[in-house]
Tab-separated table of C-alpha atoms in Angstrom:
chain	number	residue	atom	x	y	z
A	1	MET	CA	13.596	12.029	-41.882
A	2	GLY	CA	11.330	14.268	-39.739
A	3	ASN	CA	10.795	14.788	-36.038
A	4	ARG	CA	8.133	12.126	-35.774
A	5	THR	CA	10.449	9.462	-37.176
A	6	ALA	CA	13.270	10.481	-34.858
A	7	ILE	CA	10.952	10.190	-31.875
A	8	GLU	CA	9.688	6.795	-32.983
A	9	ASP	CA	13.251	5.584	-33.481
A	10	GLU	CA	14.230	6.736	-30.022
A	11	GLN	CA	11.167	5.115	-28.433
A	12	VAL	CA	12.068	1.839	-30.155
A	13	GLY	CA	15.547	2.183	-28.705
A	14	ARG	CA	14.118	2.704	-25.237
A	15	LEU	CA	11.826	-0.314	-25.637
A	16	GLU	CA	14.783	-2.388	-26.792
A	17	GLN	CA	16.573	-1.484	-23.593
A	18	LEU	CA	13.579	-2.540	-21.491
A	19	ILE	CA	14.212	-6.205	-22.306
A	20	ARG	CA	17.523	-6.189	-20.496
A	21	ASP	CA	17.566	-7.841	-17.044
A	22	THR	CA	19.872	-6.091	-14.593
A	23	PRO	CA	21.417	-7.001	-11.205
A	24	ALA	CA	19.916	-3.873	-9.695
A	25	GLU	CA	16.470	-5.386	-9.876
A	26	VAL	CA	17.404	-8.134	-7.433
A	27	ASP	CA	19.210	-5.636	-5.215
A	28	LEU	CA	16.151	-3.406	-5.066
A	29	THR	CA	14.027	-6.402	-4.119
A	30	ARG	CA	16.349	-6.851	-1.139
A	31	ARG	CA	15.745	-3.215	-0.234
A	32	ILE	CA	12.002	-3.772	-0.493
A	33	MET	CA	12.357	-6.661	1.944
A	34	GLU	CA	14.264	-4.388	4.321
A	35	ARG	CA	11.456	-1.829	4.166
A	36	TYR	CA	8.930	-4.602	4.833
A	37	GLU	CA	11.020	-5.717	7.816
A	38	GLN	CA	10.878	-2.198	9.234
A	39	LYS	CA	7.130	-2.110	8.685
A	40	ARG	CA	6.804	-5.548	10.295
A	41	SER	CA	8.446	-4.297	13.484
A	42	GLN	CA	6.152	-1.295	13.628
A	43	VAL	CA	3.012	-3.305	12.917
A	44	SER	CA	3.978	-6.053	15.357
A	45	ARG	CA	4.404	-3.562	18.190
A	46	LYS	CA	1.092	-1.865	17.453
A	47	ALA	CA	-1.068	-4.869	16.659
A	48	GLY	CA	0.766	-7.716	18.349
A	49	LEU	CA	1.217	-9.655	15.116
A	50	GLY	CA	3.399	-12.750	15.349
A	51	ARG	CA	6.783	-12.806	13.618
A	52	ARG	CA	6.064	-16.103	11.870
A	53	ARG	CA	2.791	-14.859	10.366
A	54	TRP	CA	4.377	-11.686	9.013
A	55	HIS	CA	7.390	-13.456	7.522
A	56	LYS	CA	5.126	-15.844	5.640
A	57	ALA	CA	3.330	-12.887	3.997
A	58	ALA	CA	6.582	-11.015	3.412
A	59	ALA	CA	8.166	-14.048	1.754
A	60	ALA	CA	5.187	-14.315	-0.591
A	61	VAL	CA	5.436	-10.646	-1.502
A	62	ALA	CA	9.202	-10.862	-2.042
A	63	ALA	CA	8.778	-13.899	-4.278
A	64	ALA	CA	6.144	-12.007	-6.241
A	65	MET	CA	8.508	-9.033	-6.611
A	66	LEU	CA	11.172	-11.284	-8.095
A	67	ILE	CA	8.720	-12.908	-10.503
A	68	ILE	CA	7.243	-9.589	-11.607
A	69	THR	CA	10.605	-7.856	-12.016
A	70	GLY	CA	11.923	-10.678	-14.153
A	71	VAL	CA	9.037	-11.085	-16.569
A	72	ALA	CA	6.143	-8.694	-16.031
A	73	GLY	CA	7.794	-5.827	-17.865
A	74	THR	CA	7.500	-7.802	-21.084
A	75	GLY	CA	4.138	-9.409	-20.247
A	76	LEU	CA	5.705	-12.879	-20.451
A	77	ILE	CA	4.025	-14.757	-17.614
A	78	SER	CA	1.890	-17.873	-17.577
A	79	PRO	CA	-1.856	-17.633	-16.804
A	80	ALA	CA	-1.353	-19.820	-13.721
A	81	ALA	CA	1.422	-17.574	-12.395
A	82	ALA	CA	-0.623	-14.454	-13.117
A	83	GLU	CA	-3.572	-15.888	-11.215
A	84	ALA	CA	-1.328	-16.815	-8.293
A	85	LEU	CA	0.051	-13.275	-8.149
A	86	LYS	CA	-3.455	-11.830	-8.013
A	87	GLN	CA	-4.197	-13.853	-4.880
A	88	ILE	CA	-1.356	-12.244	-2.891
A	89	PRO	CA	-2.665	-9.410	-0.664
A	90	GLY	CA	-2.060	-6.042	-2.325
A	91	MET	CA	-1.063	-7.554	-5.657
A	92	LYS	CA	-4.429	-6.933	-7.312
A	93	ARG	CA	-3.600	-3.241	-7.585
A	94	VAL	CA	-2.338	-2.413	-11.040
A	95	PHE	CA	0.759	-0.487	-9.903
A	96	GLN	CA	1.861	-3.449	-7.768
A	97	LEU	CA	1.445	-5.774	-10.731
A	98	ALA	CA	3.461	-3.540	-13.054
A	99	GLY	CA	7.060	-4.482	-13.784
A	100	ASP	CA	8.039	-0.926	-12.856
A	101	LEU	CA	9.832	-0.362	-9.551
A	102	GLY	CA	8.837	3.311	-9.580
A	103	LEU	CA	5.114	2.553	-9.819
A	104	ARG	CA	5.405	0.005	-7.042
A	105	ALA	CA	7.142	2.682	-4.957
A	106	ALA	CA	4.256	5.070	-5.717
A	107	ASP	CA	1.806	2.395	-4.571
A	108	GLU	CA	3.738	1.628	-1.367
A	109	GLN	CA	4.179	5.314	-0.450
A	110	GLY	CA	0.636	6.377	-1.347
A	111	LEU	CA	1.859	8.710	-4.093
A	112	TYR	CA	-1.171	8.188	-6.294
A	113	SER	CA	-4.882	8.964	-6.483
A	114	GLU	CA	-7.857	6.721	-7.167
A	115	PRO	CA	-10.087	8.598	-9.620
A	116	GLY	CA	-12.827	5.959	-9.707
A	117	VAL	CA	-13.734	6.940	-13.276
A	118	SER	CA	-15.277	4.322	-15.596
A	119	VAL	CA	-17.512	3.862	-18.637
A	120	THR	CA	-19.647	0.844	-19.588
A	121	HIS	CA	-20.583	-0.183	-23.135
A	122	ASP	CA	-22.117	-3.510	-24.201
A	123	GLY	CA	-21.710	-4.926	-20.705
A	124	ILE	CA	-17.977	-4.147	-20.517
A	125	THR	CA	-16.642	-1.561	-18.082
A	126	VAL	CA	-13.266	0.114	-18.562
A	127	GLY	CA	-12.034	2.460	-15.876
A	128	ALA	CA	-9.062	4.376	-14.511
A	129	THR	CA	-8.257	2.989	-11.073
A	130	ALA	CA	-4.945	4.692	-10.174
A	131	VAL	CA	-3.031	7.776	-11.316
A	132	THR	CA	0.404	9.057	-10.354
A	133	PHE	CA	2.157	12.185	-11.645
A	134	ASP	CA	5.631	13.060	-10.364
A	135	GLY	CA	6.493	15.898	-12.752
A	136	THR	CA	8.407	13.615	-15.129
A	137	ARG	CA	5.688	11.159	-16.196
A	138	VAL	CA	1.964	10.508	-15.861
A	139	SER	CA	1.003	6.875	-15.242
A	140	VAL	CA	-2.612	5.682	-15.302
A	141	GLY	CA	-3.791	2.210	-14.296
A	142	ILE	CA	-6.556	1.033	-16.648
A	143	GLU	CA	-8.782	-1.971	-15.860
A	144	ARG	CA	-11.523	-3.844	-17.731
A	145	GLU	CA	-14.322	-6.064	-16.437
A	146	ALA	CA	-17.593	-7.637	-17.560
A	147	VAL	CA	-20.459	-6.234	-15.479
A	148	GLU	CA	-23.590	-7.619	-17.109
A	149	ALA	CA	-24.934	-11.141	-17.355
A	150	GLY	CA	-23.976	-12.622	-20.693
A	151	ALA	CA	-21.191	-10.134	-21.300
A	152	SER	CA	-17.716	-11.627	-21.619
A	153	VAL	CA	-14.307	-10.066	-21.804
A	154	GLN	CA	-12.581	-10.876	-25.088
A	155	ALA	CA	-9.883	-13.524	-25.150
A	156	HIS	CA	-7.244	-10.998	-26.126
A	157	SER	CA	-5.657	-8.773	-23.508
A	158	LEU	CA	-6.749	-5.228	-22.743
A	159	GLN	CA	-3.526	-3.982	-24.321
A	160	GLU	CA	-4.417	-5.763	-27.576
A	161	ALA	CA	-8.074	-4.691	-27.438
A	162	MET	CA	-7.472	-1.010	-26.722
A	163	THR	CA	-7.017	0.984	-29.948
A	164	ASP	CA	-7.279	4.511	-31.371
A	165	VAL	CA	-6.012	6.065	-28.145
A	166	GLU	CA	-6.265	9.871	-28.043
A	167	LEU	CA	-5.351	12.097	-25.091
A	168	SER	CA	-6.206	15.663	-24.143
A	169	ILE	CA	-5.389	17.985	-21.248
A	170	ASN	CA	-8.178	20.301	-20.106
A	171	GLY	CA	-9.799	19.787	-23.506
A	172	GLN	CA	-6.614	20.679	-25.409
A	173	PRO	CA	-4.992	17.975	-27.611
A	174	LEU	CA	-1.989	16.472	-25.850
A	175	ASN	CA	0.334	17.323	-28.722
A	176	GLU	CA	-0.295	21.026	-28.144
A	177	TYR	CA	2.231	20.565	-25.314
A	178	ALA	CA	4.896	19.200	-27.670
A	179	PRO	CA	7.530	21.288	-29.498
A	180	ALA	CA	6.604	22.346	-33.026
A	181	GLY	CA	6.675	19.386	-35.395
A	182	SER	CA	6.913	16.807	-32.593
A	183	SER	CA	4.383	14.575	-30.881
A	184	ILE	CA	3.829	12.972	-27.493
A	185	GLY	CA	3.016	9.309	-27.879
A	186	PRO	CA	1.644	7.324	-24.922
A	187	PHE	CA	3.032	3.913	-23.958
A	188	LEU	CA	0.681	1.028	-23.122
A	189	PHE	CA	2.530	-1.296	-20.754
A	190	PRO	CA	1.139	-4.788	-20.052
A	191	VAL	CA	0.908	-6.339	-16.584
A	192	PRO	CA	0.425	-10.018	-15.629
A	193	ASP	CA	-3.357	-9.506	-15.374
A	194	SER	CA	-4.540	-9.335	-18.983
A	195	ASP	CA	-7.513	-7.143	-17.988
A	196	LYS	CA	-5.188	-4.404	-16.724
A	197	LEU	CA	-2.503	-2.169	-18.206
A	198	VAL	CA	-0.571	0.997	-17.447
A	199	LEU	CA	-0.950	3.941	-19.818
A	200	GLU	CA	1.970	6.330	-19.538
A	201	PHE	CA	3.131	9.558	-21.174
A	202	SER	CA	5.525	12.407	-20.458
A	203	ASP	CA	5.727	16.021	-21.501
A	204	LEU	CA	8.660	17.318	-23.532
A	205	HIS	CA	9.423	20.380	-21.418
A	206	ASN	CA	13.117	19.451	-21.377
A	207	GLN	CA	13.039	19.352	-25.173
A	208	GLY	CA	11.346	22.677	-25.865
A	209	GLY	CA	7.735	21.740	-25.156
A	210	GLN	CA	5.322	22.963	-22.478
A	211	ALA	CA	5.316	21.473	-18.976
A	212	PHE	CA	2.057	19.875	-17.886
A	213	PRO	CA	0.036	21.818	-15.287
A	214	GLU	CA	0.261	20.581	-11.698
A	215	GLN	CA	-3.479	19.825	-11.882
A	216	PHE	CA	-5.488	18.984	-15.000
A	217	ARG	CA	-8.277	16.887	-16.460
A	218	LEU	CA	-6.999	14.118	-18.686
A	219	GLY	CA	-9.348	13.141	-21.490
A	220	LEU	CA	-8.746	9.536	-22.561
A	221	HIS	CA	-10.584	8.544	-25.757
A	222	PHE	CA	-10.217	5.018	-27.148
A	223	LYS	CA	-11.970	2.020	-28.657
A	224	ILE	CA	-12.252	-1.580	-27.480
A	225	ALA	CA	-12.192	-4.356	-30.086
A	226	GLY	CA	-15.653	-5.767	-30.668
A	227	ILE	CA	-17.477	-2.745	-29.223
A	228	GLU	CA	-18.705	-0.135	-31.667
A	229	GLU	CA	-19.196	2.797	-29.298
A	230	PRO	CA	-15.961	4.551	-28.256
A	231	PHE	CA	-14.994	4.999	-24.610
A	232	LEU	CA	-14.218	8.380	-23.066
A	233	LEU	CA	-12.761	8.793	-19.572
A	234	ASP	CA	-12.397	12.174	-17.855
A	235	ILE	CA	-9.587	11.601	-15.343
A	236	PRO	CA	-8.435	14.102	-12.690
A	237	VAL	CA	-4.625	14.306	-12.450
A	238	GLU	CA	-2.544	16.195	-9.893
A	239	LEU	CA	1.109	16.310	-8.956
A	240	ASN	CA	1.681	13.616	-6.329
A	241	THR	CA	5.245	14.496	-5.303
A	242	ARG	CA	6.818	17.599	-3.857
A	243	ASP	CA	10.386	18.867	-3.419
A	244	ASN	CA	11.822	16.808	-6.277
A	245	LEU	CA	15.600	17.158	-6.484
A	246	VAL	CA	16.681	18.774	-9.759
A	247	LEU	CA	20.345	18.813	-10.796
A	248	ALA	CA	21.829	20.854	-13.639
A	249	PRO	CA	25.372	19.511	-13.993
A	250	SER	CA	26.101	20.381	-17.670
A	251	VAL	CA	28.761	17.656	-17.771
A	252	VAL	CA	30.212	16.992	-21.247
A	253	ARG	CA	32.105	14.030	-22.708
A	254	ASN	CA	33.549	13.621	-26.222
A	255	ASN	CA	34.624	10.540	-28.142
A	256	GLY	CA	35.481	10.821	-31.816
A	257	ASN	CA	32.488	12.310	-33.597
A	258	VAL	CA	30.168	11.883	-30.574
A	259	ARG	CA	29.534	14.563	-27.951
A	260	ILE	CA	27.190	13.930	-25.004
A	261	GLN	CA	26.099	16.553	-22.510
A	262	VAL	CA	23.973	15.863	-19.420
A	263	ASP	CA	21.676	18.867	-19.073
A	264	LYS	CA	19.455	17.820	-16.199
A	265	ILE	CA	18.883	15.066	-13.652
A	266	GLU	CA	15.534	14.867	-11.849
A	267	LEU	CA	15.181	12.661	-8.780
A	268	THR	CA	11.641	11.888	-7.581
A	269	PRO	CA	10.247	9.098	-5.380
A	270	VAL	CA	8.862	7.509	-8.575
A	271	THR	CA	11.395	8.252	-11.322
A	272	THR	CA	15.023	9.117	-12.020
A	273	ASN	CA	15.015	11.210	-15.213
A	274	ILE	CA	18.163	12.010	-17.205
A	275	THR	CA	18.062	14.693	-19.930
A	276	THR	CA	20.926	14.415	-22.415
A	277	ARG	CA	22.006	16.276	-25.537
A	278	LEU	CA	23.709	14.090	-28.142
A	279	GLU	CA	25.628	15.809	-30.946
A	280	LEU	CA	27.180	14.031	-33.930
A	281	ASP	CA	29.886	15.363	-36.219
A	282	GLY	CA	29.573	14.308	-39.855
A	283	MET	CA	26.468	12.151	-39.348
A	284	THR	CA	22.758	12.794	-38.804
A	285	ILE	CA	20.696	11.215	-36.032
A	286	SER	CA	18.699	9.334	-38.681
A	287	ASP	CA	21.898	7.905	-40.147
A	288	MET	CA	22.987	6.757	-36.687
A	289	HIS	CA	19.708	4.921	-36.098
A	290	SER	CA	19.572	3.305	-39.534
A	291	SER	CA	23.139	2.049	-39.202
A	292	GLY	CA	22.410	0.339	-35.889
A	293	GLY	CA	24.551	2.783	-33.939
A	294	SER	CA	21.881	3.998	-31.491
A	295	ILE	CA	23.286	5.092	-28.147
A	296	GLY	CA	21.661	4.037	-24.870
A	297	PHE	CA	22.513	4.696	-21.241
A	298	ASP	CA	22.974	2.635	-18.108
A	299	LEU	CA	22.665	4.450	-14.799
A	300	PHE	CA	24.365	3.441	-11.530
A	301	ASP	CA	24.164	4.761	-7.975
A	302	ASP	CA	27.224	5.343	-5.798
A	303	GLN	CA	27.141	1.713	-4.621
A	304	GLY	CA	27.383	0.364	-8.163
A	305	ASN	CA	23.706	-0.679	-8.373
A	306	LYS	CA	22.322	-0.412	-11.900
A	307	LEU	CA	18.862	1.137	-12.083
A	308	GLN	CA	16.001	-0.409	-14.021
A	309	MET	CA	15.355	1.346	-17.344
A	310	LEU	CA	11.699	2.390	-17.714
A	311	SER	CA	11.088	4.450	-20.864
A	312	GLY	CA	12.260	7.468	-22.822
A	313	ASN	CA	11.620	9.879	-25.670
A	314	GLY	CA	13.622	12.292	-27.769
A	315	THR	CA	13.395	15.046	-30.381
A	316	SER	CA	15.641	15.927	-33.305
A	317	ALA	CA	15.239	18.381	-36.148
A	318	THR	CA	14.749	17.048	-39.678
A	319	GLY	CA	18.105	15.923	-40.996
A	320	GLY	CA	19.688	17.188	-37.813
A	321	SER	CA	22.720	15.964	-35.942
A	322	VAL	CA	21.465	16.842	-32.424
A	323	LEU	CA	19.164	14.668	-30.332
A	324	VAL	CA	17.756	15.866	-27.007
A	325	GLN	CA	16.252	13.015	-25.040
A	326	ASP	CA	14.846	12.058	-21.658
A	327	SER	CA	15.710	8.614	-20.297
A	328	ARG	CA	13.636	7.456	-17.329
A	329	PHE	CA	14.870	4.969	-14.753
A	330	ALA	CA	13.585	3.506	-11.499
A	331	PRO	CA	13.868	5.784	-8.450
A	332	LEU	CA	16.915	5.758	-6.213
A	333	ALA	CA	16.384	4.219	-2.777
A	334	SER	CA	18.006	7.316	-1.219
A	335	VAL	CA	19.865	10.390	-2.455
A	336	PRO	CA	23.340	9.106	-3.422
A	337	LYS	CA	26.649	10.895	-3.157
A	338	SER	CA	27.021	10.519	-6.912
A	339	ILE	CA	25.541	8.822	-9.951
A	340	THR	CA	27.370	7.313	-12.906
A	341	ILE	CA	26.089	7.356	-16.490
A	342	LYS	CA	27.542	4.819	-18.920
A	343	PRO	CA	26.593	5.360	-22.589
A	344	TYR	CA	26.725	2.264	-24.781
A	345	HIS	CA	26.057	0.776	-28.202
A	346	TYR	CA	23.952	-2.347	-28.700
A	347	VAL	CA	25.905	-5.293	-30.093
A	348	TYR	CA	24.180	-6.714	-33.172
A	349	LYS	CA	24.639	-9.985	-34.994
A	350	GLU	CA	27.086	-9.940	-37.859
A	351	ASN	CA	25.767	-8.163	-40.961
A	352	SER	CA	22.592	-7.076	-39.119
A	353	THR	CA	21.331	-3.814	-37.650
A	354	SER	CA	18.174	-5.319	-36.171
A	355	GLU	CA	19.111	-8.637	-34.503
A	356	PHE	CA	20.889	-8.462	-31.150
A	357	GLN	CA	23.717	-10.630	-29.928
A	358	LEU	CA	22.899	-12.360	-26.644
A	359	ASP	CA	25.221	-13.360	-23.842
A	360	ALA	CA	25.344	-16.791	-22.169
A	361	GLU	CA	22.357	-15.870	-19.968
A	362	GLY	CA	20.244	-14.665	-22.880
A	363	HIS	CA	20.663	-10.940	-22.174
A	364	VAL	CA	21.158	-8.427	-24.966
A	365	ARG	CA	24.843	-7.562	-25.219
A	366	VAL	CA	25.980	-3.940	-25.077
A	367	GLU	CA	29.360	-2.301	-25.459
A	368	TYR	CA	30.158	0.694	-23.277
A	369	ILE	CA	31.659	3.611	-25.191
A	370	SER	CA	35.143	4.480	-24.019
A	371	GLY	CA	35.543	8.066	-22.887
A	372	LEU	CA	31.826	8.868	-22.534
A	373	GLU	CA	31.277	7.550	-18.990
A	374	MET	CA	30.643	10.274	-16.425
A	375	THR	CA	30.258	10.302	-12.636
A	376	ILE	CA	28.306	13.273	-11.317
A	377	PRO	CA	28.531	14.359	-7.656
A	378	VAL	CA	24.935	14.940	-6.610
A	379	ALA	CA	25.585	17.530	-3.881
A	380	GLU	CA	27.811	19.669	-6.114
A	381	ALA	CA	25.465	19.467	-9.103
A	382	GLY	CA	22.273	20.442	-7.237
A	383	GLN	CA	20.584	23.795	-7.657
């Protein structure tokens, strides 16, 4: 089984983990409310806004955060609820609609650009409306609209309609930045508005590939169902964050035939990225995946809050027993004293390696792996 298959397997594992609801999501909503309360005090002093008026808006936003966090990541939201969300001030922006706490942080903190790039074919316009790049991932908000009389947006969502996606950086194919034999596949994440989505991809510089430049032109080539002519967007991208905290702890844990080493931790205002090296003794990575023994990670701050899992990718040599992967989580509200990584196995139904067991609340069950948990002091691990 080659590199491409290993990557696809690992991406499936990351997507499986995305369906898990976590207590941290509610806790981070509380933190968002606290930030809004601070902003309310500042705005009220400057503009004389009444407390009652602000709280009404803040309550609406907080309710929207809870709704989005719970279901937007999977795109499972009713048309009526989606329409209601779009009427809340600020919620029309694609990064606010996304079920990604990091992208909402980028939106709130202004850590994005608005390229204003679009193309129109057959009365349908598709454009890039927001871009953020924090050194660990590039996220692009894509939107579609009908702009000519008689033109109508198809009944299916933009995510379903958008096909044959190809990316380039400064005219060079995106996969030129990947390690030999590997590929960089973009994710297309849905949002409650079916005419919007978030396109996201990451380099593999922690896995032997090239790092993306701090500034580049992203070529986005794709087709829209029902429209013969392809779309091509030329999108300017630049690094939106500075002074990211990079840790190199090299912490190792062993359990039986499994060895896990944490090579790097990157903390940005948009993403918490963990780079791990998984080594198996007597088994290949492909065997592990096919047997249903894939290993995932939960990440906790020093207060015990579990961070929202966002995405990930990994590389492994053909028939190899080593997997180097990046797992991306929501950003930390502040630099913690330590972070805890808990590796786990998914719990499958009996005699199955594809159907998950669910707990009483309908969440996918996992089983933490004894001996592999690690708590890393942030101050001591920093470089």
